Coordinates of C-alpha atoms and ligand atoms in Angstrom, one line a residue:
X1 CA 58.2 4.9 -135.7
X2 CA 60.9 6.3 -133.4
X3 CA 61.1 5.4 -129.7
X4 CA 60.2 9.5 -129.2
X5 CA 57.4 9.5 -131.4
X6 CA 55.8 6.6 -129.5
X7 CA 56.2 8.1 -126.5
X8 CA 55.2 11.6 -127.7
X9 CA 52.0 9.7 -129.0
X10 CA 51.4 8.0 -125.7
X11 CA 51.4 11.1 -123.8
X12 CA 49.2 13.0 -126.1
X13 CA 46.9 9.8 -125.5
X14 CA 47.0 10.3 -121.8
X15 CA 46.4 14.1 -122.0
X16 CA 43.3 13.9 -123.9
X17 CA 41.9 10.7 -121.7
X18 CA 42.4 13.2 -118.6
X19 CA 40.8 16.0 -120.2
X20 CA 37.9 14.1 -120.8
X21 CA 37.9 12.3 -117.5
X22 CA 38.1 16.0 -115.7
X23 CA 34.7 16.7 -117.3
X24 CA 33.1 13.3 -116.5
X25 CA 34.4 13.2 -112.6
X26 CA 34.2 16.6 -111.0
X27 CA 34.3 17.6 -107.6
X28 CA 31.4 18.9 -105.7
X29 CA 30.6 20.1 -102.3
X30 CA 27.8 18.1 -100.9
X31 CA 28.1 19.8 -97.8
X32 CA 30.5 22.4 -96.3
X33 CA 33.1 21.2 -94.0
X34 CA 33.0 17.6 -95.3
X35 CA 35.7 15.8 -97.8
X36 CA 34.6 16.7 -101.3
X37 CA 32.4 14.3 -103.2
X38 CA 31.9 13.2 -106.7
X39 CA 29.5 15.6 -108.6
X40 CA 26.2 13.5 -109.0
X41 CA 22.8 14.2 -107.8
X42 CA 22.0 10.5 -107.8
X43 CA 23.7 7.4 -109.0
X44 CA 22.1 7.7 -112.3
X45 CA 24.3 11.1 -113.2
X46 CA 27.4 8.6 -112.7
X47 CA 29.7 7.4 -115.7
X48 CA 28.5 4.1 -116.8
X49 CA 32.1 3.1 -115.9
X50 CA 31.5 3.2 -112.2
X51 CA 27.9 2.1 -112.0
X52 CA 26.7 -1.2 -110.4
X53 CA 26.4 -3.8 -112.6
X54 CA 23.0 -5.3 -113.1
X55 CA 23.5 -8.2 -110.8
X56 CA 24.6 -5.9 -107.8
X57 CA 21.9 -3.6 -108.4
X58 CA 19.1 -6.0 -108.3
X59 CA 20.8 -7.8 -105.4
X60 CA 21.1 -4.2 -103.3
X61 CA 17.6 -3.3 -104.1
X62 CA 16.2 -6.7 -103.5
X63 CA 17.5 -7.3 -100.0
X64 CA 16.3 -3.9 -99.0
X65 CA 12.7 -4.6 -100.3
X66 CA 12.8 -7.8 -98.6
X67 CA 14.0 -6.2 -95.6
X68 CA 11.2 -3.6 -95.7
X69 CA 8.6 -6.6 -95.7
X70 CA 10.3 -8.0 -92.6
X71 CA 9.8 -4.8 -90.8
X72 CA 6.2 -4.9 -91.5
X73 CA 5.5 -8.4 -90.2
X74 CA 7.5 -7.5 -87.3
X75 CA 5.4 -4.6 -86.4
X76 CA 2.1 -6.3 -87.0
X77 CA 3.3 -9.2 -84.5
X78 CA 4.4 -6.7 -82.0
X79 CA 1.0 -5.0 -82.1
X80 CA -0.6 -8.0 -80.7
X81 CA 2.0 -8.2 -77.6
X82 CA 3.5 -6.1 -75.0
X83 CA 6.9 -4.3 -75.2
X84 CA 8.0 -3.6 -71.7
X85 CA 11.0 -5.8 -70.8
X86 CA 14.3 -6.3 -72.2
X87 CA 13.2 -10.0 -73.4
X88 CA 10.8 -8.4 -75.7
X89 CA 13.4 -7.3 -78.1
X90 CA 13.5 -11.4 -78.8
X91 CA 10.2 -10.9 -80.6
X92 CA 12.0 -9.0 -83.7
X93 CA 14.9 -11.2 -83.2
X94 CA 14.2 -13.2 -86.2
X95 CA 15.0 -13.6 -89.6
X96 CA 18.6 -13.7 -91.1
X97 CA 21.3 -13.4 -88.3
X98 CA 24.8 -14.5 -87.6
X99 CA 25.8 -16.9 -84.9
X100 CA 28.0 -14.3 -83.4
X101 CA 24.7 -12.0 -83.4
X102 CA 22.9 -14.8 -81.3
X103 CA 26.0 -14.8 -79.1
X104 CA 25.6 -11.0 -78.3
X105 CA 21.9 -11.4 -77.3
X106 CA 23.2 -14.0 -74.8
X107 CA 26.0 -12.0 -73.5
X108 CA 25.5 -8.5 -74.0
X109 CA 24.8 -7.4 -70.4
X110 CA 28.4 -8.9 -69.3
X111 CA 31.1 -6.5 -68.6
X112 CA 33.7 -8.6 -70.3
X113 CA 31.6 -8.6 -73.2
X114 CA 31.4 -5.0 -73.1
X115 CA 35.0 -4.1 -72.8
X116 CA 35.8 -6.7 -75.6
X117 CA 33.9 -4.8 -78.0
X118 CA 36.5 -1.7 -77.5
X119 CA 39.3 -4.1 -78.9
X120 CA 37.7 -6.5 -81.5
X121 CA 34.1 -5.4 -82.0
X122 CA 32.7 -3.4 -84.6
X123 CA 34.3 -0.1 -83.6
X124 CA 38.1 -0.9 -82.5
X125 CA 39.0 2.6 -83.2
X126 CA 38.3 4.7 -80.3
X127 CA 40.3 2.9 -77.3
X128 CA 43.5 4.4 -76.2
X129 CA 46.0 3.4 -73.5
X130 CA 45.5 6.3 -70.6
X131 CA 48.7 8.2 -70.2
X132 CA 47.1 10.3 -67.4
X133 CA 43.9 10.7 -65.8
X134 CA 41.6 12.4 -68.2
X135 CA 41.1 15.9 -67.1
X136 CA 37.1 15.8 -67.3
X137 CA 36.9 12.8 -65.0
X138 CA 35.8 14.2 -61.8
X139 CA 35.8 11.8 -59.1
X140 CA 34.0 12.9 -56.0
X141 CA 35.4 12.5 -52.7
X142 CA 33.5 9.7 -51.4
X143 CA 34.9 7.6 -54.4
X144 CA 38.7 8.1 -53.3
X145 CA 38.8 4.2 -53.4
X146 CA 38.3 4.5 -57.2
X147 CA 40.8 7.1 -57.5
X148 CA 43.4 5.3 -55.8
X149 CA 42.6 2.1 -58.3
X150 CA 42.2 4.4 -61.3
X151 CA 46.0 5.6 -60.3
X152 CA 47.4 2.2 -59.7
X153 CA 46.1 0.9 -63.2
X154 CA 47.8 3.9 -64.7
X155 CA 50.7 3.4 -63.1
X156 CA 50.8 -0.4 -64.2
X157 CA 50.1 0.7 -67.7
X158 CA 47.0 -1.2 -67.9
X159 CA 44.2 1.7 -67.8
X160 CA 42.4 2.4 -70.9
X161 CA 39.8 4.9 -72.1
X162 CA 37.1 5.3 -74.5
X163 CA 36.4 8.8 -74.6
X164 CA 33.2 10.0 -77.0
X165 CA 33.6 13.9 -76.2
X166 CA 33.3 14.5 -80.0
X167 CA 29.7 14.1 -79.3
X168 CA 29.5 16.9 -77.0
X169 CA 27.0 19.9 -78.2
X170 CA 25.6 18.1 -80.8
X171 CA 21.6 18.4 -81.4
X172 CA 19.9 15.7 -80.8
X173 CA 17.3 14.5 -83.4
X174 CA 13.5 15.1 -83.5
X175 CA 11.6 12.0 -84.6
X176 CA 8.0 12.2 -85.4
X177 CA 7.3 15.2 -82.9
X178 CA 9.3 13.3 -80.2
X179 CA 12.7 14.8 -78.9
X180 CA 15.7 12.1 -79.0
X181 CA 18.6 12.4 -76.6
X182 CA 22.4 12.3 -76.8
X183 CA 25.4 11.8 -74.4
X184 CA 29.2 12.3 -74.8
X185 CA 30.5 9.5 -72.4
X186 CA 34.2 8.7 -70.8
X187 CA 34.4 5.4 -70.0
X188 CA 37.8 4.0 -68.1
X189 CA 38.5 0.4 -68.2
X190 CA 41.5 -2.0 -67.0
X191 CA 43.2 -4.6 -68.6
X192 CA 43.5 -8.1 -66.7
X193 CA 46.3 -10.1 -66.8
X194 CA 44.3 -12.7 -69.0
X195 CA 43.8 -10.0 -71.7
X196 CA 40.3 -9.4 -70.8
X197 CA 39.0 -5.2 -70.5
X198 CA 36.8 -4.4 -67.9
X199 CA 34.8 -1.4 -67.6
X200 CA 35.6 0.4 -64.1
X201 CA 33.5 3.7 -64.4
X202 CA 31.5 5.6 -66.8
X203 CA 30.5 9.3 -66.7
X204 CA 28.0 10.2 -69.4
X205 CA 28.6 13.9 -69.6
X206 CA 31.5 15.9 -69.5
X207 CA 31.3 18.4 -66.4
X208 CA 29.7 21.6 -67.2
X209 CA 30.5 24.7 -65.2
X210 CA 27.4 26.0 -63.3
X211 CA 25.7 22.3 -63.3
X212 CA 26.5 19.6 -60.4
X213 CA 29.5 17.2 -61.4
X214 CA 28.0 14.4 -63.4
X215 CA 27.5 11.2 -61.6
X216 CA 30.1 8.3 -62.0
X217 CA 28.4 4.8 -62.7
X218 CA 30.2 1.9 -61.3
X219 CA 29.8 -1.7 -61.8
X220 CA 28.7 -1.6 -58.3
X221 CA 25.6 0.1 -58.9
X222 CA 22.2 -1.6 -59.0
X223 CA 22.2 -3.6 -62.2
X224 CA 19.6 -1.6 -64.2
X225 CA 21.6 1.5 -63.5
X226 CA 24.9 0.1 -64.7
X227 CA 23.0 -1.7 -67.7
X228 CA 21.6 1.5 -68.8
X229 CA 24.8 3.6 -68.2
X230 CA 26.5 0.9 -70.7
X231 CA 23.7 1.3 -73.1
X232 CA 24.2 4.9 -73.6
X233 CA 27.9 4.3 -74.2
X234 CA 26.8 1.6 -76.8
X235 CA 24.6 4.5 -78.3
X236 CA 27.2 7.0 -78.6
X237 CA 29.8 4.1 -80.2
X238 CA 27.1 3.4 -82.8
X239 CA 27.5 7.1 -83.8
X240 CA 31.2 7.3 -83.8
X241 CA 31.5 4.1 -85.3
X242 CA 29.1 4.6 -88.2
X243 CA 29.8 8.6 -88.9
X244 CA 33.3 8.6 -88.3
X245 CA 35.0 5.2 -88.4
X246 CA 32.9 3.9 -91.2
X247 CA 31.6 6.6 -93.4
X248 CA 34.0 9.5 -93.0
X249 CA 37.6 7.4 -92.6
X250 CA 36.5 4.6 -95.2
X251 CA 33.6 5.6 -97.4
X252 CA 34.1 9.3 -97.9
X253 CA 38.0 9.3 -98.0
X254 CA 37.9 6.4 -100.5
X255 CA 35.7 8.6 -102.6
X256 CA 38.3 11.2 -102.6
X257 CA 41.0 8.6 -103.9
X258 CA 38.5 7.6 -106.5
X259 CA 37.8 11.0 -107.6
X260 CA 41.5 12.2 -107.7
X261 CA 42.6 8.8 -109.3
X262 CA 40.1 9.5 -112.4
X263 CA 40.9 13.1 -112.6
X264 CA 44.7 13.1 -112.6
X265 CA 46.0 9.5 -113.5
X266 CA 45.7 8.4 -117.2
X267 CA 45.0 4.6 -117.7
X268 CA 48.4 3.7 -118.4
X269 CA 50.0 4.9 -115.1
X270 CA 51.3 2.6 -112.7
X271 CA 49.5 4.1 -109.8
X272 CA 46.4 3.8 -111.9
X273 CA 46.5 0.3 -112.7
X274 CA 47.5 -0.4 -108.8
X275 CA 44.5 1.6 -107.5
X276 CA 41.8 0.8 -109.9
X277 CA 40.6 -2.5 -108.7
X278 CA 40.2 -0.9 -105.1
X279 CA 37.9 1.9 -106.3
X280 CA 35.2 -0.6 -107.7
X281 CA 31.7 0.5 -107.0
X282 CA 32.4 3.2 -104.3
X283 CA 31.2 6.1 -106.1
X284 CA 27.9 4.6 -106.7
X285 CA 27.8 3.5 -103.0
X286 CA 28.6 6.8 -101.3
X287 CA 26.3 8.6 -104.1
X288 CA 23.3 6.2 -102.7
X289 CA 24.2 7.0 -99.1
X290 CA 24.1 10.7 -99.8
X291 CA 20.6 10.5 -101.3
X292 CA 19.1 7.4 -98.8
X293 CA 21.2 7.2 -95.7
X294 CA 22.4 10.7 -94.2
X295 CA 20.0 12.7 -96.5
X296 CA 17.3 15.0 -95.4
X297 CA 14.7 12.4 -94.5
X298 CA 17.4 9.6 -94.8
X299 CA 17.6 6.8 -92.4
X300 CA 19.6 8.8 -89.8
X301 CA 16.8 11.3 -89.9
X302 CA 14.5 8.6 -89.6
X303 CA 15.8 6.1 -86.7
X304 CA 19.4 7.9 -85.4
X305 CA 19.6 10.2 -82.6
X306 CA 22.3 12.1 -84.2
X307 CA 19.9 12.5 -87.3
X308 CA 18.1 15.9 -88.3
X309 CA 21.6 17.8 -88.9
X310 CA 23.5 16.8 -85.7
X311 CA 25.1 13.7 -87.8
X312 CA 26.5 16.2 -90.4
X313 CA 27.9 18.1 -87.3
X314 CA 29.8 14.7 -86.1
X315 CA 31.3 14.3 -89.6
X316 CA 32.4 18.2 -89.6
X317 CA 33.9 17.7 -86.2
X318 CA 35.7 14.4 -87.1
X319 CA 36.9 15.8 -90.8
X320 CA 38.5 18.6 -88.7
X321 CA 40.6 16.3 -86.6
X322 CA 41.2 13.5 -89.4
X323 CA 44.9 13.1 -89.4
X324 CA 47.1 11.0 -91.9
X325 CA 48.6 9.2 -89.0
X326 CA 45.2 7.8 -87.8
X327 CA 44.7 6.1 -91.2
X328 CA 48.0 4.2 -91.1
X329 CA 47.9 1.3 -88.3
X330 CA 51.5 1.2 -87.4
X331 CA 51.3 5.0 -86.2
X332 CA 47.7 4.8 -85.2
X333 CA 48.1 1.8 -83.0
X334 CA 51.4 3.2 -81.4
X335 CA 49.4 6.6 -80.9
X336 CA 46.9 4.9 -79.0
X337 CA 49.1 2.8 -77.1
X338 CA 47.8 -0.5 -78.6
X339 CA 51.0 -2.2 -79.8
X340 CA 51.8 -5.8 -78.2
X341 CA 48.5 -6.6 -76.5
X342 CA 47.9 -10.1 -77.2
X343 CA 44.0 -9.7 -76.8
X344 CA 44.0 -7.1 -79.4
X345 CA 43.1 -9.0 -82.4
X346 CA 42.1 -6.0 -84.8
X347 CA 45.4 -4.4 -84.0
X348 CA 47.3 -7.5 -84.7
X349 CA 45.5 -8.7 -88.2
X350 CA 45.3 -4.8 -89.2
X351 CA 49.2 -4.6 -88.7
X352 CA 49.9 -7.8 -90.5
X353 CA 47.7 -6.9 -93.4
X354 CA 49.5 -3.4 -93.4
X355 CA 52.7 -5.0 -94.0
X356 CA 51.4 -7.5 -96.6
X357 CA 49.8 -4.7 -98.4
X358 CA 52.9 -2.5 -98.3
X359 CA 55.1 -5.2 -99.7
X360 CA 52.7 -5.8 -102.7
X361 CA 52.9 -1.9 -103.2
X362 CA 56.8 -1.6 -102.7
X363 CA 57.1 -4.4 -105.3
X364 CA 54.8 -2.8 -107.7
X365 CA 56.2 0.8 -107.5
X366 CA 59.8 -0.4 -107.6
X367 CA 59.0 -1.9 -111.0
X368 CA 58.1 1.5 -112.5
X369 CA 60.3 3.8 -110.1
X370 CA 64.1 2.9 -110.2
X371 CA 64.9 5.8 -107.8
X372 CA 63.6 8.7 -105.8
X373 CA 64.3 11.0 -108.5
X374 CA 61.7 9.2 -110.9
X375 CA 59.0 9.9 -108.3
X376 CA 59.8 13.6 -107.8
X377 CA 59.9 14.1 -111.6
X378 CA 56.5 12.6 -112.1
X379 CA 54.1 15.3 -112.7
X380 CA 51.1 13.6 -112.9
X381 CA 51.5 11.6 -109.4
X382 CA 52.7 14.7 -107.7
X383 CA 49.5 16.4 -108.8
X384 CA 47.3 13.4 -107.9
X385 CA 48.6 13.8 -104.4
X386 CA 48.1 17.4 -104.1
X387 CA 44.7 16.9 -105.5
X388 CA 43.4 14.7 -102.7
X389 CA 45.4 16.4 -99.8
X390 CA 44.5 20.2 -100.7
X391 CA 41.3 19.9 -102.7
X392 CA 39.5 16.4 -101.9
X393 CA 40.2 16.6 -98.3
X394 CA 40.1 20.3 -98.1
X395 CA 43.5 21.5 -96.9
X396 CA 44.6 18.2 -94.9
X397 CA 48.3 19.1 -95.2
X398 CA 47.8 20.6 -91.9
X399 CA 46.8 17.5 -90.5
X400 CA 50.0 15.6 -91.7
X401 CA 48.7 14.7 -95.4
X402 CA 51.3 15.0 -98.0
X403 CA 51.3 17.4 -100.7
X404 CA 54.1 15.8 -102.9
X405 CA 56.0 12.7 -102.6
X406 CA 59.9 13.3 -102.4
X407 CA 60.9 9.5 -102.5
X408 CA 59.7 6.1 -103.3
X409 CA 59.1 5.6 -99.6
X410 CA 56.7 8.1 -99.1
X411 CA 54.6 7.3 -102.3
X412 CA 54.6 3.6 -101.2
X413 CA 53.2 4.7 -97.6
X414 CA 50.6 6.7 -99.2
X415 CA 49.5 4.0 -101.8
X416 CA 49.6 1.6 -99.1
X417 CA 47.5 3.8 -96.9
X418 CA 44.7 4.2 -100.0
X419 CA 44.5 0.4 -100.3
X420 CA 44.6 -0.5 -96.7
X421 CA 41.7 2.1 -96.2
X422 CA 39.5 0.5 -99.3
X423 CA 40.0 -3.0 -98.5
X424 CA 41.2 -4.3 -94.8
X425 CA 39.8 -1.3 -92.8
X426 CA 36.4 -0.7 -94.5
X427 CA 35.9 -4.6 -94.0
X428 CA 36.8 -4.6 -90.3
X429 CA 34.7 -1.5 -89.9
X430 CA 31.8 -2.8 -92.1
X431 CA 31.3 -6.5 -91.2
X432 CA 30.8 -6.3 -87.5
X433 CA 27.4 -4.4 -88.3
X434 CA 26.0 -7.7 -89.1
X435 CA 26.9 -9.4 -85.6
X436 CA 26.8 -6.5 -83.3
X437 CA 24.0 -4.4 -84.2
X438 CA 21.3 -7.3 -85.1
X439 CA 20.7 -7.2 -80.8
X440 CA 19.7 -3.8 -80.6
X441 CA 19.8 -3.3 -77.0
X442 CA 23.6 -4.0 -77.5
X443 CA 23.9 -0.9 -79.8
X444 CA 20.5 1.2 -80.0
X445 CA 20.1 3.4 -83.0
X446 CA 19.0 6.2 -80.7
X447 CA 17.7 7.2 -77.1
X448 CA 14.4 8.4 -76.4
X449 CA 14.7 9.8 -72.8
X450 CA 17.7 11.8 -71.4
X451 CA 20.9 9.9 -69.9
X452 CA 20.3 9.1 -66.3
X453 CA 21.9 11.7 -63.5
X454 CA 21.1 10.0 -60.5
X455 CA 21.4 5.9 -59.8
X456 CA 17.5 5.6 -59.8
X457 CA 16.8 3.3 -62.8
X458 CA 13.6 1.4 -63.4
X459 CA 12.9 -1.2 -66.3
X460 CA 10.0 1.4 -67.6
X461 CA 13.1 3.9 -67.8
X462 CA 15.0 1.6 -69.6
X463 CA 12.5 0.6 -72.2
X464 CA 11.2 4.0 -72.7
X465 CA 14.9 5.3 -73.5
X466 CA 15.8 2.2 -75.9
X467 CA 14.8 2.4 -79.6
X468 CA 11.0 1.8 -80.2
X469 CA 9.7 -1.3 -82.2
X470 CA 9.8 0.5 -85.6
X471 CA 13.3 1.9 -84.9
X472 CA 14.7 -1.4 -83.7
X473 CA 13.1 -2.9 -86.9
X474 CA 14.7 -0.7 -89.1
X475 CA 18.3 -0.8 -87.5
X476 CA 18.2 -4.3 -87.9
X477 CA 17.4 -4.5 -91.6
X478 CA 19.8 -1.8 -92.4
X479 CA 22.5 -3.5 -90.5
X480 CA 21.8 -6.7 -92.2
X481 CA 21.7 -5.0 -95.9
X482 CA 25.1 -3.6 -95.2
X483 CA 26.8 -6.3 -93.1
X484 CA 25.8 -9.4 -94.8
X485 CA 28.1 -11.2 -97.1
X486 CA 27.7 -9.5 -100.7
X487 CA 27.1 -12.4 -103.4
X488 CA 29.2 -10.5 -105.8
X489 CA 32.1 -9.8 -103.6
X490 CA 35.6 -9.7 -105.0
X491 CA 38.2 -10.7 -102.1
X492 CA 41.4 -8.6 -101.6
X493 CA 44.1 -9.2 -104.2
X494 CA 41.8 -11.6 -106.5
X495 CA 40.3 -9.4 -108.9
X496 CA 39.9 -10.8 -112.4
X497 CA 41.2 -7.8 -114.6
X498 CA 44.6 -7.5 -115.8
X499 CA 45.9 -4.1 -115.8
X500 CA 49.9 -4.8 -116.1
X501 CA 51.3 -6.5 -118.5
X502 CA 54.9 -8.5 -118.2
X503 CA 56.3 -10.9 -115.8
X504 CA 57.5 -8.4 -113.3
X505 CA 54.0 -7.5 -112.0
X506 CA 52.9 -11.2 -112.0
X507 CA 55.4 -12.2 -109.8
X508 CA 54.5 -9.4 -107.1
X509 CA 51.1 -10.3 -107.3
X510 CA 51.7 -14.1 -106.8
X511 CA 53.5 -13.1 -103.6
X512 CA 50.8 -11.0 -102.5
X513 CA 48.2 -13.6 -102.7
X514 CA 50.6 -16.3 -101.1
X515 CA 51.0 -13.9 -98.1
X516 CA 47.2 -13.1 -97.9
X517 CA 47.0 -17.0 -97.6
X518 CA 49.3 -17.6 -95.0
X519 CA 47.7 -14.9 -92.9
X520 CA 44.2 -16.6 -93.9
X521 CA 45.4 -19.9 -92.1
X522 CA 47.2 -18.0 -89.2
X523 CA 43.7 -16.5 -88.6
X524 CA 41.9 -19.5 -88.8
X525 CA 44.0 -21.6 -86.8
X526 CA 44.3 -18.8 -84.0
X527 CA 40.1 -18.6 -84.1
X528 CA 39.8 -22.2 -83.4
X529 CA 41.3 -21.7 -79.8
X530 CA 39.1 -18.7 -79.0
X531 CA 35.9 -18.5 -77.2
X532 CA 34.9 -15.4 -79.6
X533 CA 36.4 -15.9 -83.0
X534 CA 37.9 -12.6 -84.8
X535 CA 37.4 -12.9 -88.4
X536 CA 36.7 -9.5 -89.9
X537 CA 40.2 -9.2 -91.4
X538 CA 40.3 -12.7 -92.8
X539 CA 41.8 -12.0 -96.0
X540 CA 38.9 -14.4 -97.6
X541 CA 36.3 -11.9 -96.3
X542 CA 38.1 -8.6 -97.2
X543 CA 36.6 -7.1 -100.0
X544 CA 38.8 -5.6 -102.7
X545 CA 36.8 -2.1 -102.7
X546 CA 34.4 -0.3 -100.8
X547 CA 31.1 -1.5 -102.5
X548 CA 28.6 -1.7 -99.4
Ligands
HXA1 C1 22.1 0.1 -88.7 C2 23.1 0.8 -89.3 C3 22.4 2.2 -89.5 C4 23.1 3.2 -90.2 C5 24.0 2.8 -91.0 C6 24.8 4.0 -90.7 C7 26.1 4.0 -91.6 C8 26.5 3.5 -92.9 C9 27.8 3.9 -93.2 C10 27.7 4.2 -94.7 C11 27.0 3.1 -95.4 C12 27.1 3.5 -97.0 C13 26.5 3.5 -97.8 C14 25.0 2.9 -97.7 C15 24.1 3.7 -98.7 C16 22.8 3.1 -98.7 C17 22.4 2.2 -97.9 C18 21.5 2.7 -96.8 C19 20.0 2.7 -96.7 C20 19.4 2.4 -98.1 C21 18.2 2.8 -97.7 C22 17.2 2.6 -99.1 O1 18.0 2.7 -100.2 O2 16.2 3.0 -99.3
FE2_2 FE1 30.6 0.2 -95.8

């Protein structure tokens, strides 16, 4: 056959393939205001190609069943004893847990441990370096000393903030007839010369006209008062971590990439071949999340204070402010003022991984696109881009997402963001659940009493506020279920399937694996010298796709 005929055949094949895929993978609006999802009422509706394999399914469902057994035993055990001091959480702190989880139990009350979590804990996405004193921060006249300290730290460039305003106005859940409660805190922190981040003040609610100004909680407050204020922050961080950083900014955006890739790119397209290993199992885990986790009567409704619909409003608000820059560490960390901080380990490792993935993407893209013009005139990749931004992300061009690619560099940047999100970012956000959420007082899934409005706090109040035994047990089980090492895990860059042929890609992949090995060794060596190791972005621990 002539070259043109061959090309014509390939093209026809690709068109037919896409026509079929568009009937198999359709968009659905699960809830208004969220990114679109794949049309599937349960995982059983998904095409076999993207279902969990038998081993994964058995492991997933088996560990959940085992976890439920643990809960039954723990509840039985605690029925026989008292539940009125913080140490009583020890009664349910058994079963599988990590070394770091045990360290959390030991150190959770310490201020530097509290501060550390904003840099290198389960949610390193919220902290920013302050560029002015936040307008919501109302400092009472008697605390002029604090005002001066804050201003000095600001001037020195070592003032930081964690602002949970997104939670303001969210309806709290009602669990078995009992109303739960939410706060929307602001934490001000200072960075010490040794890199430690220490809290200076906590405001639990934004000021509200007509009400007295909210109190500022301080490290110098009575220890239980300060501890309860910090527990409220940890509960708020749990919400933004799980809903904004985890579900929305990894799981749900990865699903948009997956559906658009299936609908727009034929199997022989280089971007399809590049991305497909990073989309494995994502449609099924997300479908399960929609039927079991954030569904009516799901885990959020059962034990989380944003459940009962508030969690969907948090997701909606977070979707409405989701920017392209926030998904790209070089931009995100610059915007948050977190570049060049030696103790910011997530930031450091994320930037290294971004560079490594970026080089891999560029190497591959340049094999198939010899110049910008080839990108501009590739209708499939352009349609893919538009489908993600305009359809899947519901008009995200307003928030910086591209609707077309004008150059190879723009295409590479976008594909790097896709792969980074599905691999490194998800691992960074997901694995910490195992370590930081097992000791429940460090990250309570719900709060059963309103936030304190005065500094009179008793142990009874603290215990009546923190999760009850059942809620705490379910949190531990789910955190273990989602955060534990996955037996069938494929590490980043190590999928067995070979989608590309030819020596060009082989060399690019080899280089990618070498770069990852180098980073692996750097992180291992760095961690040996640290009191608290940071290993969530160690390449051997990063999954090749979002599978849990
Ligand atoms: C302590 C953790 C509590 C909630 C976790 C919150 C958010 C996690 C975010 C994304 C996880 C995505 C998918 C997980 C999907 C389903 C597994 C969860 C529960 C399954 C319960 C069941 O199948 O009976
Ligand atoms: Fe996850």
